[in-house]
Coordinates of C-alpha atoms and ligand atoms in Angstrom, one line a residue:
M402 CA 0.0 0.0 0.0
T403 CA 1.3 3.5 -0.9
R404 CA -0.1 6.5 0.8
I405 CA 0.0 9.5 -1.5
W406 CA 0.7 13.1 -0.4
N407 CA -2.8 14.6 0.2
F408 CA -3.0 18.4 0.1
S409 CA -6.8 18.5 0.3
A410 CA -8.4 21.4 2.2
G411 CA -10.8 19.1 4.1
P412 CA -11.7 16.4 4.7
A413 CA -7.9 16.2 4.8
T414 CA -5.0 14.0 5.5
L415 CA -4.8 12.5 9.0
P416 CA -1.6 11.4 10.8
E417 CA -0.6 8.0 9.5
A418 CA 0.2 6.8 13.0
V419 CA -3.4 7.7 14.1
L420 CA -5.0 5.9 11.2
R421 CA -2.9 2.8 12.0
Q422 CA -3.9 2.9 15.6
A423 CA -7.6 3.2 14.6
Q424 CA -7.1 0.3 12.2
A425 CA -5.5 -1.8 14.9
E426 CA -8.3 -1.0 17.4
L427 CA -11.2 -1.1 14.9
L428 CA -12.6 -4.5 15.6
D429 CA -11.6 -4.8 19.3
W430 CA -11.1 -1.6 21.3
H431 CA -8.8 -2.2 24.2
G432 CA -9.7 -5.8 24.6
V433 CA -13.4 -5.1 25.1
G434 CA -14.3 -7.2 22.1
A435 CA -16.3 -4.5 20.2
S436 CA -15.4 -1.5 18.1
I437 CA -15.6 1.9 19.7
M438 CA -18.2 2.8 17.0
E439 CA -20.5 0.0 18.3
M440 CA -20.6 1.1 21.9
S441 CA -23.1 3.2 23.7
H442 CA -22.2 6.8 24.0
R443 CA -23.4 6.6 27.6
G444 CA -21.3 3.6 28.6
Q445 CA -18.1 3.5 30.6
Y446 CA -15.8 3.1 27.6
F447 CA -17.0 5.9 25.5
T448 CA -17.2 8.2 28.5
E449 CA -13.5 7.5 29.1
V450 CA -12.8 8.3 25.4
I451 CA -14.6 11.7 25.4
Q452 CA -13.3 12.7 28.8
T453 CA -9.7 11.9 27.9
A454 CA -10.2 13.8 24.5
E455 CA -11.4 16.8 26.3
A456 CA -8.7 16.7 28.9
N457 CA -6.0 16.5 26.2
L458 CA -7.5 19.3 24.2
R459 CA -7.6 21.5 27.3
E460 CA -4.0 20.7 27.9
L461 CA -2.9 21.3 24.3
L462 CA -4.7 24.7 24.0
A463 CA -4.3 25.6 27.7
I464 CA -8.1 26.3 27.9
P465 CA -9.0 28.2 31.1
Q466 CA -11.4 26.7 33.5
N467 CA -14.2 29.2 32.7
Y468 CA -14.5 27.9 29.2
K469 CA -16.6 24.9 28.2
V470 CA -15.6 22.5 25.4
L471 CA -18.5 21.2 23.3
F472 CA -18.4 18.3 20.8
L473 CA -21.2 19.1 18.4
Q474 CA -22.4 18.3 14.9
G475 CA -23.6 20.3 11.9
G476 CA -20.2 21.6 10.8
A477 CA -18.9 25.1 11.1
T478 CA -21.8 26.1 8.9
L479 CA -24.3 25.4 11.6
Q480 CA -22.3 27.5 14.0
F481 CA -22.8 30.4 11.5
S482 CA -26.5 30.2 12.8
A483 CA -25.9 28.9 16.3
V484 CA -23.6 31.7 17.3
P485 CA -26.2 34.5 16.7
M486 CA -29.0 32.4 18.1
N487 CA -27.0 32.0 21.4
L488 CA -25.3 35.4 21.6
L489 CA -27.3 38.1 19.9
N490 CA -30.0 38.3 22.6
G491 CA -31.8 41.0 20.7
R492 CA -28.7 43.0 19.9
S493 CA -26.6 43.4 16.8
A494 CA -23.2 41.7 16.0
D495 CA -20.3 42.9 14.0
Y496 CA -18.7 40.9 11.2
V497 CA -15.4 41.5 9.4
A498 CA -15.1 40.0 6.0
T499 CA -11.7 38.7 5.1
G500 CA -12.7 35.9 2.7
T501 CA -15.4 33.6 1.6
W502 CA -16.1 32.0 5.0
S503 CA -16.4 35.2 7.1
K504 CA -18.6 36.6 4.3
K505 CA -20.8 33.5 4.5
A506 CA -20.9 33.7 8.3
H507 CA -22.2 37.3 8.0
Q508 CA -24.8 36.4 5.5
E509 CA -26.1 33.5 7.6
A510 CA -26.2 35.5 10.8
G511 CA -28.3 38.1 8.9
R512 CA -31.1 35.4 8.7
I513 CA -31.2 35.1 12.5
G514 CA -30.9 38.8 13.5
K515 CA -29.0 42.0 13.1
A516 CA -25.5 41.4 11.7
R517 CA -23.5 44.5 10.6
L518 CA -20.6 44.4 8.2
A519 CA -18.0 46.2 10.3
G520 CA -15.3 46.0 7.7
S521 CA -14.3 44.1 4.5
T522 CA -11.1 43.7 2.6
E523 CA -12.8 42.5 -0.6
Q524 CA -11.4 44.3 -3.6
A525 CA -14.1 45.4 -6.0
G526 CA -13.8 44.1 -9.5
Q527 CA -11.5 41.2 -8.6
P528 CA -13.7 38.3 -7.8
A529 CA -11.0 35.6 -8.1
D530 CA -8.4 37.1 -5.8
G531 CA -10.8 39.5 -4.0
F532 CA -9.4 39.0 -0.5
I533 CA -5.6 39.4 -0.1
R534 CA -5.1 41.0 3.3
L535 CA -6.3 41.8 6.8
P536 CA -8.0 45.0 7.6
R537 CA -6.3 47.8 9.4
Q538 CA -7.9 49.0 12.6
D539 CA -8.8 52.4 11.1
E540 CA -10.8 50.6 8.4
L541 CA -13.1 49.0 10.9
N542 CA -16.3 50.6 12.0
L543 CA -16.9 48.8 15.3
D544 CA -20.1 49.0 17.3
P545 CA -19.2 49.4 21.0
Q546 CA -22.6 47.8 21.9
A547 CA -22.2 44.8 19.6
A548 CA -23.0 41.4 21.1
Y549 CA -19.8 40.1 19.6
L550 CA -17.2 40.7 16.9
H551 CA -17.0 37.8 14.4
L552 CA -13.7 36.9 12.6
C553 CA -12.6 34.0 10.5
T554 CA -9.0 33.7 11.7
N555 CA -7.9 31.6 8.7
E556 CA -9.6 31.9 5.4
T557 CA -9.3 28.5 3.9
I558 CA -10.1 29.6 0.3
H559 CA -8.2 32.9 0.1
G560 CA -5.2 31.8 2.3
V561 CA -5.4 34.9 4.6
E562 CA -4.6 34.2 8.3
F563 CA -4.5 36.1 11.5
L564 CA -1.0 34.7 12.4
S565 CA -1.2 35.6 16.1
E566 CA -3.4 37.3 18.6
A567 CA -1.3 40.4 18.1
R568 CA -2.9 40.7 14.7
L569 CA -6.5 40.6 15.9
P570 CA -8.5 43.8 15.7
Q571 CA -8.9 45.7 18.9
A572 CA -12.5 45.0 19.9
P573 CA -14.4 47.6 22.0
A574 CA -14.4 46.9 25.7
N575 CA -16.8 44.0 26.6
V576 CA -17.3 43.0 23.0
P577 CA -16.1 39.3 22.9
I578 CA -14.4 38.1 19.7
V579 CA -16.0 35.0 18.1
A580 CA -13.6 33.2 15.9
D581 CA -14.1 30.6 13.2
M582 CA -10.8 28.6 13.5
S583 CA -11.9 25.7 11.4
S584 CA -8.8 25.5 9.2
H585 CA -6.1 26.4 11.6
I586 CA -7.1 25.3 15.1
L587 CA -4.3 23.4 16.8
S588 CA -1.7 24.7 14.3
R589 CA -0.1 26.9 16.9
P590 CA -0.7 27.9 20.5
V591 CA -3.6 30.3 21.0
E592 CA -4.4 32.8 23.7
I593 CA -7.9 31.4 24.4
S594 CA -8.7 34.2 26.8
R595 CA -8.6 36.7 23.9
Y596 CA -11.8 35.1 22.5
G597 CA -15.3 34.7 23.9
L598 CA -16.0 31.8 21.6
I599 CA -14.1 29.6 19.2
Y600 CA -15.6 27.1 16.8
A601 CA -14.1 24.7 14.3
G602 CA -15.2 21.9 12.0
A603 CA -13.0 19.0 12.7
Q604 CA -12.3 17.7 9.2
K605 CA -9.2 19.8 8.5
N606 CA -6.8 19.7 11.4
I607 CA -8.5 17.3 13.9
A608 CA -10.5 14.3 12.7
P609 CA -12.9 13.0 10.1
S610 CA -15.9 15.2 9.2
G611 CA -19.0 15.2 11.4
L612 CA -17.6 16.7 14.5
T613 CA -17.6 20.5 15.3
L614 CA -15.7 21.9 18.3
V615 CA -17.0 24.8 20.3
I616 CA -15.0 26.4 23.0
V617 CA -17.1 29.0 24.8
R618 CA -16.7 31.3 27.8
E619 CA -19.2 30.3 30.4
D620 CA -20.7 33.8 30.9
L621 CA -21.7 33.8 27.2
M622 CA -24.0 30.8 27.6
G623 CA -27.5 31.0 28.8
H624 CA -28.7 33.9 26.8
A625 CA -30.2 32.0 23.8
A626 CA -33.5 32.9 22.4
M627 CA -36.2 30.7 24.1
N628 CA -37.4 29.2 20.8
I629 CA -34.1 27.8 19.5
P630 CA -33.7 24.1 19.2
R631 CA -32.3 22.7 22.4
L632 CA -29.5 20.9 20.4
L633 CA -28.2 24.4 19.3
D634 CA -28.3 25.9 22.8
Y635 CA -24.7 25.9 24.2
K636 CA -25.9 25.9 27.8
T637 CA -28.1 22.9 27.3
Q638 CA -25.3 21.1 25.5
A639 CA -22.8 22.0 28.2
E640 CA -25.1 20.8 31.0
N641 CA -25.5 17.5 29.1
D642 CA -21.7 17.0 28.4
S643 CA -22.4 17.4 24.6
M644 CA -24.7 14.3 24.9
L645 CA -28.2 15.8 24.6
N646 CA -28.5 13.3 21.8
T647 CA -26.1 10.8 20.4
P648 CA -22.8 12.5 19.6
T649 CA -20.6 11.6 16.6
T650 CA -18.7 9.0 18.6
F651 CA -16.3 7.7 16.1
A652 CA -15.1 11.2 15.1
I653 CA -14.7 12.1 18.8
Y654 CA -12.6 9.0 19.2
M655 CA -10.5 9.9 16.2
A656 CA -10.1 13.5 17.5
G657 CA -8.9 12.0 20.8
L658 CA -6.2 10.0 19.0
V659 CA -5.1 13.1 17.1
F660 CA -4.8 15.0 20.4
Q661 CA -2.6 12.3 21.8
W662 CA -0.5 12.3 18.7
L663 CA -0.1 16.1 19.0
K664 CA 1.1 15.8 22.5
A665 CA 3.6 13.1 21.5
Q666 CA 4.9 15.4 18.7
G667 CA 5.7 18.0 21.4
G668 CA 2.5 19.9 21.6
L669 CA 1.5 23.1 19.8
P670 CA 4.7 25.1 20.1
R671 CA 6.5 22.3 18.2
M672 CA 3.6 22.1 15.6
A673 CA 3.9 25.8 15.1
E674 CA 7.6 25.5 14.4
I675 CA 7.1 22.7 11.8
N676 CA 4.1 24.5 10.2
R677 CA 6.2 27.7 9.8
K678 CA 8.9 25.7 8.2
K679 CA 6.6 23.8 5.8
A680 CA 4.8 27.1 4.7
A681 CA 8.2 28.9 4.2
L682 CA 9.3 26.1 1.9
L683 CA 6.2 26.3 -0.2
Y684 CA 6.1 30.1 -0.3
A685 CA 9.8 30.1 -1.4
A686 CA 8.9 27.7 -4.2
I687 CA 6.2 30.2 -5.3
D688 CA 8.3 33.4 -4.8
N689 CA 11.5 32.0 -6.4
S690 CA 9.7 30.9 -9.6
Q691 CA 10.4 34.1 -11.6
G692 CA 6.6 34.7 -11.6
F693 CA 5.6 31.3 -12.9
Y694 CA 3.7 30.7 -9.6
T695 CA 2.0 33.7 -7.9
N696 CA 0.3 34.1 -4.5
P697 CA -1.3 37.6 -4.1
V698 CA -1.7 37.6 -0.3
A699 CA 0.2 40.3 1.7
P700 CA 3.2 38.6 3.2
E701 CA 2.3 39.4 6.9
C702 CA -1.0 37.5 6.6
R703 CA -0.1 34.6 4.3
S704 CA -1.7 31.5 5.7
L705 CA 0.5 28.8 7.0
M706 CA -2.3 26.2 6.4
N707 CA -3.9 26.9 3.1
I708 CA -1.7 28.3 0.3
P709 CA -3.5 29.2 -2.9
F710 CA -1.4 30.0 -6.0
R711 CA -1.9 30.7 -9.7
L712 CA 0.0 29.6 -12.8
P713 CA 0.3 31.8 -16.0
C714 CA -3.0 30.5 -17.5
V715 CA -5.8 28.1 -16.7
E716 CA -4.6 25.6 -19.2
Q717 CA -1.3 25.3 -17.3
E718 CA -3.2 25.0 -14.1
A719 CA -5.2 22.1 -15.4
E720 CA -2.0 20.5 -16.6
F721 CA -0.4 21.1 -13.2
V722 CA -3.3 19.3 -11.5
R723 CA -3.1 16.4 -13.9
A724 CA 0.6 16.0 -13.7
S725 CA 0.6 16.3 -9.9
E726 CA -1.9 13.5 -9.6
A727 CA 0.2 11.4 -11.9
A728 CA 3.2 12.2 -9.7
G729 CA 1.5 11.0 -6.5
F730 CA -0.1 14.1 -5.1
M731 CA -3.8 14.7 -4.3
G732 CA -6.1 17.6 -3.6
L733 CA -4.2 20.4 -5.2
K734 CA -7.0 21.8 -7.4
G735 CA -8.1 25.2 -6.0
H736 CA -11.6 25.8 -4.6
K737 CA -14.1 26.0 -7.5
S738 CA -15.1 29.6 -6.6
V739 CA -11.6 31.0 -7.2
G740 CA -9.9 28.4 -9.4
G741 CA -6.1 28.0 -9.4
I742 CA -4.2 25.7 -7.2
R743 CA -4.3 25.3 -3.4
A744 CA -2.0 23.3 -1.1
S745 CA -3.3 22.7 2.4
L746 CA -0.5 22.0 4.9
Y747 CA -2.3 20.9 8.0
N748 CA -0.5 19.4 11.0
A749 CA -0.7 15.9 9.6
M750 CA 1.1 16.8 6.4
P751 CA 4.8 15.8 7.0
L752 CA 7.6 18.1 6.0
A753 CA 8.7 15.4 3.5
G754 CA 5.4 15.9 1.6
V755 CA 6.0 19.6 1.3
E756 CA 9.5 19.1 0.2
A757 CA 8.3 16.7 -2.5
L758 CA 5.7 19.2 -3.7
A759 CA 8.3 22.0 -3.9
R760 CA 10.5 19.8 -6.0
F761 CA 7.6 18.9 -8.2
M762 CA 6.8 22.6 -8.6
R763 CA 10.3 23.5 -9.6
E764 CA 10.5 20.7 -12.1
F765 CA 7.0 21.6 -13.6
S766 CA 8.0 25.3 -14.0
R767 CA 11.3 24.3 -15.6
Q768 CA 9.4 22.2 -18.2
H769 CA 6.5 24.6 -18.8
G770 CA 7.9 28.0 -17.9
Ligands
LIG1520 N1 -15.4 27.9 7.9 C1 -14.2 27.7 7.4 C2 -13.0 28.6 7.7 C3 -14.1 26.6 6.5 O1 -12.9 26.3 5.9 C4 -15.2 25.8 6.2 C5 -15.1 24.6 5.3 N2 -14.3 24.6 4.3 C6 -16.4 26.1 6.9 C7 -16.5 27.2 7.7 C8 -17.6 25.3 6.6 O2 -17.4 24.1 7.3 P1 -18.4 22.9 7.3 O3 -18.4 22.2 6.0 O4 -17.9 22.0 8.4 O5 -19.8 23.4 7.7

């Protein structure tokens, strides 16, 4: 069996060691004689799995005691609705658009209540590469009474990332920041206390699809509109240990294995170091190509996780995708809304995979440049 280098944006590559462990435990989890996916979510064994997963996640991200961790379903997209349903409480929220996902979050929140666009970096007339930077503070029009300020801290399609908490906008006093971290959660240490709520679909940097993580400060719970589905109410979910109904047990188990793997790698400081190295290698392959490959994003906010780039023409891009697949790479075709190429370098992508891609890119541009 040959595992190929999978640069897919998500569902994405998982650590090989984790897949092997899951394979070894698939039929008989820890000598119990049944698969973890066949066990009751309320039984002793799965309880152990979810509690260990939460404890390891708390350790990895240094999550303070006054934050709850919820293991939910519905993807990050359902959080686009759940966040305003839980936090608006009759008020208005501010959204900053830095790419497709924050724009979608804003649109979806507008269906629930009042969602203001407090700033946008979209460039008029350039639909393909319309988002290439983060906003400056003086470009934002922030409401001091907002229920929250929503950001997508890594734009998966445009490759624009808030690379540290120092890059976050200054929110007005008492306005919590809500962050969609779907495509870079666990890629570096995060100052959790800078956020009121963090959410992330698991299928990029954590686990298979189906699981959505929510990390929420306790005082932000309990203000949901009375008529919202109980499944979407953070307080009810927290009170029921994310088991108001049957949770996505297998994805939670897989997330738990990934958290253990991350700890064994040296935790998030070490992952951040490797991720910086991998991204630097790929950006160098782009920037040193004499303009054959181009990435339009401002250097100080170039994503370490999702790296979109263009070739001189769409025919060459199609040829690049075809040749890359023949050479043992997968998932390099850009998102359909923007075209081009995109390489996603999540935690589970080894340095060797990025080195192989950079070599392939140099060879391809030599032949086609
Ligand atoms: N937010 C971001 C940043 C994403 O990358 C994605 C998925 N690509 C979503 C939200 C939507 O996630 P889901 O498909 O889990 O609803």
